Structures are given as C-alpha cells and as structure tokens.
PDB file of C-alpha atoms and ligand atoms in Angstrom:
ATOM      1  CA  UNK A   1     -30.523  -0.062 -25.826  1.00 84.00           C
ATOM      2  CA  UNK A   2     -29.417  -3.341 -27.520  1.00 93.00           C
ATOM      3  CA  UNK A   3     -28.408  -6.657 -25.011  1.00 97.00           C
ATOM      4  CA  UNK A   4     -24.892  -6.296 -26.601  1.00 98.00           C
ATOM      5  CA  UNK A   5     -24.568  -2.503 -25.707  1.00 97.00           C
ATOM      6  CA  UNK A   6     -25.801  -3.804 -21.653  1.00 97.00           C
ATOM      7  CA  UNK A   7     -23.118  -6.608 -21.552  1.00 98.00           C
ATOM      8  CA  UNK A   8     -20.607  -4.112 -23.057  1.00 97.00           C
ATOM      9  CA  UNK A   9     -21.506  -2.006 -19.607  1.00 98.00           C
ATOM     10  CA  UNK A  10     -21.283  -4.475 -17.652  1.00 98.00           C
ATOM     11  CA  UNK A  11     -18.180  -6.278 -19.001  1.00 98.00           C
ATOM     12  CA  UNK A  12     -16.738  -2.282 -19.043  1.00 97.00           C
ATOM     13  CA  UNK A  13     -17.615  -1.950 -15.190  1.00 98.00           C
ATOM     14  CA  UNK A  14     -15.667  -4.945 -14.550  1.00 98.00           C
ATOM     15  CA  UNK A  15     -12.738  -4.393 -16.295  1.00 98.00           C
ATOM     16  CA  UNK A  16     -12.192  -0.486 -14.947  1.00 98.00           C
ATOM     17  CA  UNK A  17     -13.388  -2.435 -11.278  1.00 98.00           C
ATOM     18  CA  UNK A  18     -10.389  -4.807 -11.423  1.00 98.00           C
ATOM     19  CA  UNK A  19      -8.015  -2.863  -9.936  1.00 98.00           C
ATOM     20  CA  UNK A  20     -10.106  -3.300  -6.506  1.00 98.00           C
ATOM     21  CA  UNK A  21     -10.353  -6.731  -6.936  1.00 98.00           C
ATOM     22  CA  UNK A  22      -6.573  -7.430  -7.196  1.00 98.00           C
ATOM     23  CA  UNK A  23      -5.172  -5.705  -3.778  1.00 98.00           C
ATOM     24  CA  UNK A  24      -6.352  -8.108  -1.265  1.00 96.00           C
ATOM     25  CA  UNK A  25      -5.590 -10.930  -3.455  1.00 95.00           C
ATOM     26  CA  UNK A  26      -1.885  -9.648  -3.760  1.00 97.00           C
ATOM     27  CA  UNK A  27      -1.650  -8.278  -0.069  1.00 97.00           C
ATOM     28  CA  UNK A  28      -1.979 -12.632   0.850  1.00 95.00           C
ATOM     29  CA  UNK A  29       1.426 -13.259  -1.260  1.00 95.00           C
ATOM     30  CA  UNK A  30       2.847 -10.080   0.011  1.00 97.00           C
ATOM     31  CA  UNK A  31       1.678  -9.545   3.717  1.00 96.00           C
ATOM     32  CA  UNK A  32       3.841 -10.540   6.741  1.00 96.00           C
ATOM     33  CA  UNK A  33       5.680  -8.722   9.151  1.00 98.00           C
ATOM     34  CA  UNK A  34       4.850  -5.554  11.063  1.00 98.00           C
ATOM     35  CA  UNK A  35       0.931  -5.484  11.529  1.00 98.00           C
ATOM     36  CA  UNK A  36      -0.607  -2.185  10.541  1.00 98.00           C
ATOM     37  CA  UNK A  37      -2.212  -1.912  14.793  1.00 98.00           C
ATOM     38  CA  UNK A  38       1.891  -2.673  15.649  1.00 98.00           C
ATOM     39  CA  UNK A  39      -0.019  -5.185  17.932  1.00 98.00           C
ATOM     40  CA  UNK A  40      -1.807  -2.951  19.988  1.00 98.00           C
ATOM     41  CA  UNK A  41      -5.687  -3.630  21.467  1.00 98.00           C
ATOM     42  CA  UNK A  42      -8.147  -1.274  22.353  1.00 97.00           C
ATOM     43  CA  UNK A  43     -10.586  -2.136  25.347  1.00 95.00           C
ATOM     44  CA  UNK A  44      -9.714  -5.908  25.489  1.00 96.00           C
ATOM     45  CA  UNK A  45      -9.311  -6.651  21.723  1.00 98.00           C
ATOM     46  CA  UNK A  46      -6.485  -5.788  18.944  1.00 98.00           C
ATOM     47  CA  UNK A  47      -7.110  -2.902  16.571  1.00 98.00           C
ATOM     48  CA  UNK A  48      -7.628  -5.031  13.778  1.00 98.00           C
ATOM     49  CA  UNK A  49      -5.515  -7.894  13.983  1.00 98.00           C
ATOM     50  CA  UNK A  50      -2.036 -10.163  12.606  1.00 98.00           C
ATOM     51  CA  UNK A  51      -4.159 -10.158   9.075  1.00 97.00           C
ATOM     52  CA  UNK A  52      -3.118  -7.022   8.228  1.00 98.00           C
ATOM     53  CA  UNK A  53       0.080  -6.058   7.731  1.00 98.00           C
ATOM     54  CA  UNK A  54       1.895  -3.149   5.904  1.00 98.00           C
ATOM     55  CA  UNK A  55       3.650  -5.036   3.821  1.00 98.00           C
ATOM     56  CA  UNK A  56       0.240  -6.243   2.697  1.00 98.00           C
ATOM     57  CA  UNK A  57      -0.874  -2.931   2.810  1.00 98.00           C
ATOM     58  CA  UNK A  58       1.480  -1.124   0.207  1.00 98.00           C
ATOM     59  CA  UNK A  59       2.100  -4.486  -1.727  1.00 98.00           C
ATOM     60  CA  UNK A  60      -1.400  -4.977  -2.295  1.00 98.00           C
ATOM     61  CA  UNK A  61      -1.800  -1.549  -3.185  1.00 98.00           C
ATOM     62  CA  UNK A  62       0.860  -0.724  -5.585  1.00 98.00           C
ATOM     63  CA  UNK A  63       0.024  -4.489  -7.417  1.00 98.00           C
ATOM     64  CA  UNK A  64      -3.246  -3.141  -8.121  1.00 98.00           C
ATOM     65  CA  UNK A  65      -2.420   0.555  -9.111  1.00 98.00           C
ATOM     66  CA  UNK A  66       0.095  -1.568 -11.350  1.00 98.00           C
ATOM     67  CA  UNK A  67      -2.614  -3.387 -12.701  1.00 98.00           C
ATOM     68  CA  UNK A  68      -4.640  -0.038 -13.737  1.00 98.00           C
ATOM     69  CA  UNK A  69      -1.918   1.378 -15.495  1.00 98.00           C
ATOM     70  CA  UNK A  70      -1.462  -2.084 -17.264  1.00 98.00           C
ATOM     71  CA  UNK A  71      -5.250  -1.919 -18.415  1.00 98.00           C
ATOM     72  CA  UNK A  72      -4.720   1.497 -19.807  1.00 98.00           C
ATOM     73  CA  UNK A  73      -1.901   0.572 -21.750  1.00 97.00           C
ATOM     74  CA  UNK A  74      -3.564  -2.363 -23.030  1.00 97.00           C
ATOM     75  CA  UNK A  75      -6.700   0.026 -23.840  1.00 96.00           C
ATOM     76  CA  UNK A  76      -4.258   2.310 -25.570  1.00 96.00           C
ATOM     77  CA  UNK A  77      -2.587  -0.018 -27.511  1.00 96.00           C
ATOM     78  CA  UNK A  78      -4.875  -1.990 -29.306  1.00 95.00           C
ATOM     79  CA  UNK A  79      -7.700   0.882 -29.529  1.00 92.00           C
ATOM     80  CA  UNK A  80      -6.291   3.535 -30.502  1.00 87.00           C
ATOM     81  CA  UNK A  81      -5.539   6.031 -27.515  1.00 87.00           C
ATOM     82  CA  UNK A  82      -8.226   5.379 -25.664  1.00 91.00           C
ATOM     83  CA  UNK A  83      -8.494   4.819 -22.430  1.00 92.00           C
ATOM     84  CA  UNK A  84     -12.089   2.450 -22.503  1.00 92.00           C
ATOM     85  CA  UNK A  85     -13.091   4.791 -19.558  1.00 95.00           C
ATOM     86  CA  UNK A  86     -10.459   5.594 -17.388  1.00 97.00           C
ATOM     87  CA  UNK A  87     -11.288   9.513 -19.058  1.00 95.00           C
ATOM     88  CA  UNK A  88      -7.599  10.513 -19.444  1.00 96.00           C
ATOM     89  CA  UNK A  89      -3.915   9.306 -17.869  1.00 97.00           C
ATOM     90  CA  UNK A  90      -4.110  11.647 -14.755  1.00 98.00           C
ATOM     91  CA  UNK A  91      -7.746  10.522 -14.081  1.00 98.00           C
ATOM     92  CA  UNK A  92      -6.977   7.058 -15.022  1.00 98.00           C
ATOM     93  CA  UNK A  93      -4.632   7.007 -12.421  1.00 98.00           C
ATOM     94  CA  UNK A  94      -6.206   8.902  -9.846  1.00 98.00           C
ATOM     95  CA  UNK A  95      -9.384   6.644 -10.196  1.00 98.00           C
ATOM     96  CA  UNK A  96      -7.263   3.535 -10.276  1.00 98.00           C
ATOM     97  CA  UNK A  97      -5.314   5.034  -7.248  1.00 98.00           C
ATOM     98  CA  UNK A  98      -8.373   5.228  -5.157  1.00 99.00           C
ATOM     99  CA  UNK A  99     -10.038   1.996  -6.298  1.00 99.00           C
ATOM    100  CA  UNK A 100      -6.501  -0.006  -4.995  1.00 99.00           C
ATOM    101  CA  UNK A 101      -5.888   1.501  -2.101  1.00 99.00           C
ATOM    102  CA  UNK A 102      -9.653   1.929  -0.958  1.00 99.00           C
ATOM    103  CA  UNK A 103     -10.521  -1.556  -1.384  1.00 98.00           C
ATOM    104  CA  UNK A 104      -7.250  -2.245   1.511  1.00 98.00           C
ATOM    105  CA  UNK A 105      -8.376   0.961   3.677  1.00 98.00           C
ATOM    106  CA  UNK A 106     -12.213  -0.989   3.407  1.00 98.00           C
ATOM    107  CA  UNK A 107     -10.656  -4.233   4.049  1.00 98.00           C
ATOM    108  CA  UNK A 108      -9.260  -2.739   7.393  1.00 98.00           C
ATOM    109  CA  UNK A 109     -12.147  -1.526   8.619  1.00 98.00           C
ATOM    110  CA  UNK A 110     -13.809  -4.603   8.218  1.00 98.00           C
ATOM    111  CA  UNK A 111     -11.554  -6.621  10.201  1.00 98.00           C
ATOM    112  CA  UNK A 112     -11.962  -3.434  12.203  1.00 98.00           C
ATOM    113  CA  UNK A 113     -15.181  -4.015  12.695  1.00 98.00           C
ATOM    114  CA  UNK A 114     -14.394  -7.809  13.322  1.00 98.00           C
ATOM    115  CA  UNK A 115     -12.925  -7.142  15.975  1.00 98.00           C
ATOM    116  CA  UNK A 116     -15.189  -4.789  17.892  1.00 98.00           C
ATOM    117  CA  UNK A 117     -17.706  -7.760  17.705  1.00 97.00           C
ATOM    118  CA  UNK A 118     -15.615 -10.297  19.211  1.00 97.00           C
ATOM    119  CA  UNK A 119     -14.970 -11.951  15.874  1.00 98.00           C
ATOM    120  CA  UNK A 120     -10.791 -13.354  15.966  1.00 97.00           C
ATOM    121  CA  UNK A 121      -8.800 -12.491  13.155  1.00 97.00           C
ATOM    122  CA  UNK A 122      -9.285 -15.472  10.241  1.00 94.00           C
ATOM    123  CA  UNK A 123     -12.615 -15.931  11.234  1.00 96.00           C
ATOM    124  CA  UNK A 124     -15.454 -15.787   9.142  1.00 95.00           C
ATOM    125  CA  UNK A 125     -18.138 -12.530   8.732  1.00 97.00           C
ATOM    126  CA  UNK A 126     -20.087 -13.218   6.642  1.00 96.00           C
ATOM    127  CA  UNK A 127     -21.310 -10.201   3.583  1.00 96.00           C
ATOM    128  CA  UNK A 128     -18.240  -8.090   5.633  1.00 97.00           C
ATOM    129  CA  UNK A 129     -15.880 -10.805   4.243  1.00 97.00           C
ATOM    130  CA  UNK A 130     -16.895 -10.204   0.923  1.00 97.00           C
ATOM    131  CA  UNK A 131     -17.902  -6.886   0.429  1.00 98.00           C
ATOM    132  CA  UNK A 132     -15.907  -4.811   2.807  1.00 98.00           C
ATOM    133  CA  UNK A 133     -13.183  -4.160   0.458  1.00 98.00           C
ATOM    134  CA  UNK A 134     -15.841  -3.469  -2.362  1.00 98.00           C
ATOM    135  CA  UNK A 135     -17.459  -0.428  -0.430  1.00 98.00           C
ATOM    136  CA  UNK A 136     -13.872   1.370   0.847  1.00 98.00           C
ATOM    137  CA  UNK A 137     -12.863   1.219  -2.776  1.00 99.00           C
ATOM    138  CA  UNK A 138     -16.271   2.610  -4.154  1.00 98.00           C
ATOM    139  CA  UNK A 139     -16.099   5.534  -1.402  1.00 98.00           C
ATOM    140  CA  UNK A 140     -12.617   6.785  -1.928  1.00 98.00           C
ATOM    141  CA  UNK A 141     -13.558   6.649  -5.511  1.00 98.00           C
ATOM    142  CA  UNK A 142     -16.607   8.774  -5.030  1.00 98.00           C
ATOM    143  CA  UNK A 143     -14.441  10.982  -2.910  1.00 98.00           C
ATOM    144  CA  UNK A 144     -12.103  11.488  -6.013  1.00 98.00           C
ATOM    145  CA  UNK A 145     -14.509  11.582  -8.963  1.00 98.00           C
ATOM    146  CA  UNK A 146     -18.398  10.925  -7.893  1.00 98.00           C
ATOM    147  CA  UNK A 147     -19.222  11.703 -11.483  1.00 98.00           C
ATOM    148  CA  UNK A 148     -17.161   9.219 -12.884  1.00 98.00           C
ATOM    149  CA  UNK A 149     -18.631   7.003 -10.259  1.00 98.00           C
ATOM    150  CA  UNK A 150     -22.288   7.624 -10.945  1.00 98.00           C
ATOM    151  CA  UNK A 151     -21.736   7.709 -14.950  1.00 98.00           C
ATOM    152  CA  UNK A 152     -20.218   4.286 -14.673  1.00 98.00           C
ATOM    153  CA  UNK A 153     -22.053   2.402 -12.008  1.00 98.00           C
ATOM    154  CA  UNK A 154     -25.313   3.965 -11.636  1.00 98.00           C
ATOM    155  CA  UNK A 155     -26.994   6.238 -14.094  1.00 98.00           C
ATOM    156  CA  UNK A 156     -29.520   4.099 -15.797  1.00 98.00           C
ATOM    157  CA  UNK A 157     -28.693   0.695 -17.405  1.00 98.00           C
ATOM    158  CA  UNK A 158     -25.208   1.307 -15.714  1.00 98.00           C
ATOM    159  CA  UNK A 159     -26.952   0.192 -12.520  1.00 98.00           C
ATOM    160  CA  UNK A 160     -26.705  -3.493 -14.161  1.00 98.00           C
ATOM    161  CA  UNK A 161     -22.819  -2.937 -14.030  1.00 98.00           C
ATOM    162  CA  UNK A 162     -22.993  -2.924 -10.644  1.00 98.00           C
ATOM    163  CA  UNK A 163     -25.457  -5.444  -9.447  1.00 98.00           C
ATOM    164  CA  UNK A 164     -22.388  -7.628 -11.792  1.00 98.00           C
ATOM    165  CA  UNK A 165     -19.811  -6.690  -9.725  1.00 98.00           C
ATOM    166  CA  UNK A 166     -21.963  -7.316  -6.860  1.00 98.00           C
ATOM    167  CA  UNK A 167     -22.567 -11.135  -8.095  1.00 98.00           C
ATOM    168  CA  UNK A 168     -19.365 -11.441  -9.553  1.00 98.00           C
ATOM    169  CA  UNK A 169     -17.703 -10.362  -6.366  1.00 98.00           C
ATOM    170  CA  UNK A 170     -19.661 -12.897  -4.018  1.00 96.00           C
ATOM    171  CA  UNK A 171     -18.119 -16.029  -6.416  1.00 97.00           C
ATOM    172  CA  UNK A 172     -14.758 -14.899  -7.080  1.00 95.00           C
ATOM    173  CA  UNK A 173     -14.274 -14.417  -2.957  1.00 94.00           C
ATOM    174  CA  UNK A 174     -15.079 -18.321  -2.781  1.00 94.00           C
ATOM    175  CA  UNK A 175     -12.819 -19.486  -5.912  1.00 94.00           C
ATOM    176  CA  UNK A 176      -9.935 -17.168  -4.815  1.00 91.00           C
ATOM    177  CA  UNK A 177     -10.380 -18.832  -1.213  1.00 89.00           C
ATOM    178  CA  UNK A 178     -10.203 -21.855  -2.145  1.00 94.00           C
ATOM    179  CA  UNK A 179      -7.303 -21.322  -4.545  1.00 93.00           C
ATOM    180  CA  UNK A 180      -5.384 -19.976  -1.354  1.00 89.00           C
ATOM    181  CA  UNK A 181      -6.110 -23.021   0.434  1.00 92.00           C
ATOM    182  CA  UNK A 182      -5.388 -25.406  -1.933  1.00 94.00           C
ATOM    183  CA  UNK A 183      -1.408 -23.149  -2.661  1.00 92.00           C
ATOM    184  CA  UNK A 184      -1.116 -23.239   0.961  1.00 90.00           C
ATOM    185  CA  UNK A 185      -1.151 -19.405   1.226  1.00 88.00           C
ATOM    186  CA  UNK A 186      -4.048 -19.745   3.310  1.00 84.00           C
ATOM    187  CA  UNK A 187      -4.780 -21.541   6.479  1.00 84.00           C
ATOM    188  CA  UNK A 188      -8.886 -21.862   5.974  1.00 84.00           C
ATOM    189  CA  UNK A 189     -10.819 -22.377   2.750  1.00 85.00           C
ATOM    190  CA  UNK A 190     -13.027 -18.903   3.654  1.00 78.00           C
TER     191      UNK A 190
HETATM  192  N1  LIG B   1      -2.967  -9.386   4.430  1.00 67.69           N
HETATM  193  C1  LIG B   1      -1.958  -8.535   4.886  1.00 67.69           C
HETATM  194  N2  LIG B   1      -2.167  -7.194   4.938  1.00 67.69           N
HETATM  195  C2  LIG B   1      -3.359  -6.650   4.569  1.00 67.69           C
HETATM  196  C3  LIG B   1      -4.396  -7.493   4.105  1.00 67.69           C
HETATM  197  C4  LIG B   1      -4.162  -8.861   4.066  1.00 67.69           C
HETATM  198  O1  LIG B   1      -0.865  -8.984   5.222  1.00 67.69           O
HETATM  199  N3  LIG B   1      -3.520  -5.311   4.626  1.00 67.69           N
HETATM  200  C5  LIG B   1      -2.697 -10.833   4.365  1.00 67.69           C
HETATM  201  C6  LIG B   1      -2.644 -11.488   5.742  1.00 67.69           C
HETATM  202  O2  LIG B   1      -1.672 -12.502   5.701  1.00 67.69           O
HETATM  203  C7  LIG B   1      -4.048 -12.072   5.878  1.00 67.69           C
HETATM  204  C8  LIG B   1      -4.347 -12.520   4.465  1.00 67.69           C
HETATM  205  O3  LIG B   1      -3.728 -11.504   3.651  1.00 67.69           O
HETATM  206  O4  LIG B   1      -4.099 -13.141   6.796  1.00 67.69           O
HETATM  207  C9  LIG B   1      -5.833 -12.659   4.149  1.00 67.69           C
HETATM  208  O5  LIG B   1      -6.509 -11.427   4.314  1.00 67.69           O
HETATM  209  P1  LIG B   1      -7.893 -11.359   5.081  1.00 67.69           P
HETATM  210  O6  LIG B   1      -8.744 -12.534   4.768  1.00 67.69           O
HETATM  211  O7  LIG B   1      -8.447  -9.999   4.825  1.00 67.69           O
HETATM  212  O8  LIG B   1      -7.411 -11.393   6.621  1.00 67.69           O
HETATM  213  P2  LIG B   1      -7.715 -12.427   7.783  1.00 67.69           P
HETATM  214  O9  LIG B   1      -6.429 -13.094   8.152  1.00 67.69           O
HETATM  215  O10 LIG B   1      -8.870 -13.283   7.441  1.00 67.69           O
HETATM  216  O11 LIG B   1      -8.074 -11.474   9.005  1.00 67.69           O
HETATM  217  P3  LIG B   1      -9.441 -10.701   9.333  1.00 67.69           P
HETATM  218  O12 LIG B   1     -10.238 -11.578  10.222  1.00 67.69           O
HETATM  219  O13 LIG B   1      -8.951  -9.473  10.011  1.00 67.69           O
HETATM  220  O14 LIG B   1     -10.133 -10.399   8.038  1.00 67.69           O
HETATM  221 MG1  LIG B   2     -10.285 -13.511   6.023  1.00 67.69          MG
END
C-alpha cells in the first residue's frame, strides 16, 4: 500500500461522504415554518424543538440527494462511466438517498435527545452537535448496503477514511458555524 493509494481512500471516503455533510447545512437556508413536533412537548419539554422544521427537513434532504447525483455525473463525465464508488446509478442513488436523509433523521434525534436532558433548542451539546448527523447517516446507510459501508469505511486501510471524516467533520462544524453567524443565518457562532 503506497501513501498516495491511502490519501486516494481517504480523499474517496470524503467525496462519496459529502452528501451527509450538505443536508444540515442546506436545511439552515431552507428551514422555517411548521416544526417537524407541530409544537407539541412530551412530559414538560417539546419533542425536539423550533430547530427543526420540515421545510428544513425535505430541503435539506433533496439539496443533498441533489448533490450525489451531481458527483456522479461529474464522476461520469470526466472518467469515463464510472461512478468513483457509488457501484452503479440505482445504488448510487440509493446510497446517496440514505446518506442525505439519515444525516437529518440523526440530526433529529439529537436535538431529540437535547431535549430529554433539559438542553433548549440552540444550545450547545457538545460531540451530539457534531456528530449526531454523522451516525443517522452512517446507520441508514448500513441499513441499505452494509457492504458498501464496510468496503468503504472500514475494511483495512479504509478505516483511515473514516477516522478523516471523523476529524474533518469536528472542523468543518466550527467553520460552517461561524460562516452562519457571520451571514446572519445564525443567531450563535456554535
Ligand atoms: N433546521 C430546520 N430543519 C431541520 C434542521 C435544521 O429548519 N430539520 C434549521 C433551523 O432553522 C435550525 C438551524 O437549521 O435552527 C440549525 O440547525 P441545528 O443547529 O441542528 O438546530 P438548533 O436550532 O441548534 O436546534 P437544536 O438545539 O435542536 O439542535
Ligand atoms: Mg445547533
């Protein structure tokens, strides 16, 4: 195993990963309106809270399905058919499916889980915070295709792919949180 063939991995893991990352970016420009809970509580304290909305929900989601399909094309264009591990269109899509929309369904149950602690909607939690959407878009994904999973995240070197996304995932939270401060689309730089 050469150092080039490793970074190839990793950069690989994060490009066919990106489609996870995008959702709850896109669900801040897109959310408002209805929340998902419809404002209910349960014992005391909302569902999950004003920050989630379904017009954050499906926005986020179809922005990063979107995305997939744009990295495919782009994979198919300039390389000749393939598909830089996506596997085919229907699994391409079905991956990228699962990767969008789990990343919003983790995102909810972290403020989920907020909220049964006592922690308002907004505020910080931390490791939750960053990594909540991170495991409900790995699980769905495993749900859908574990081998595609395990080939591309875990099995050997691959491992190194996701220990990346791990780090990557822990800086790009604070840039793109201070980015929605600074645009206003925020209220809080976390
Ligand atoms: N958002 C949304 N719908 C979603 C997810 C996010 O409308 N399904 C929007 C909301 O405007 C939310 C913002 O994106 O305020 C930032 O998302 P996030 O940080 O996850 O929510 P918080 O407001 O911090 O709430 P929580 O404490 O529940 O995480
Ligand atoms: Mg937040």
């Amino acid at each position: 195993m050469e150092i080039l063939d490793i970074i190839i991995i990793m950069l690989a893991g994060l490009w066919l990963f990106l489609p996870a990352m995008l959702p709850n970016s896109a669900a801040v420009v897109f959310g408002g309106g209805t929340p998902i809970d419809l404002g209910k509580s349960w014992r005391g304290k909302r569902i999950l809270g004003d920050g989630k909305t379904w017009r954050g929900f499906f926005g986020g989601g179809f922005a990063g399905v979107l995305l997939g399909v744009i990295l495919m094309g782009i994979a198919y264009i300039f390389d000749k058919g393939a598909l830089w591990g996506y596997i085919d269109w229907w699994t391409g899509l079905g991956i990228v499916f699962c990767l969008s929309f789990g990343s919003l369904l983790g995102d909810m149950l972290g403020s989920f889980v907020k909220r049964r602690i006592g922690i308002e909607r907004g505020k910080k939690a931390p490791i939750l915070d960053q990594y909540d959407f991170l495991i409900g878009a790995f699980l769905l994904t495993v749900l859908f295709n574990h081998s595609w999973v395990y080939a591309t995240y875990i099995e050997g070197w691959h491992i190194l792919a996701l220990i990346f996304l791990l780090i990557i995932t822990l800086l790009l939270h604070r840039v793109m949180n201070i980015i929605g401060y600074k645009t206003g689309l925020k209220d809080v730089p976390w």
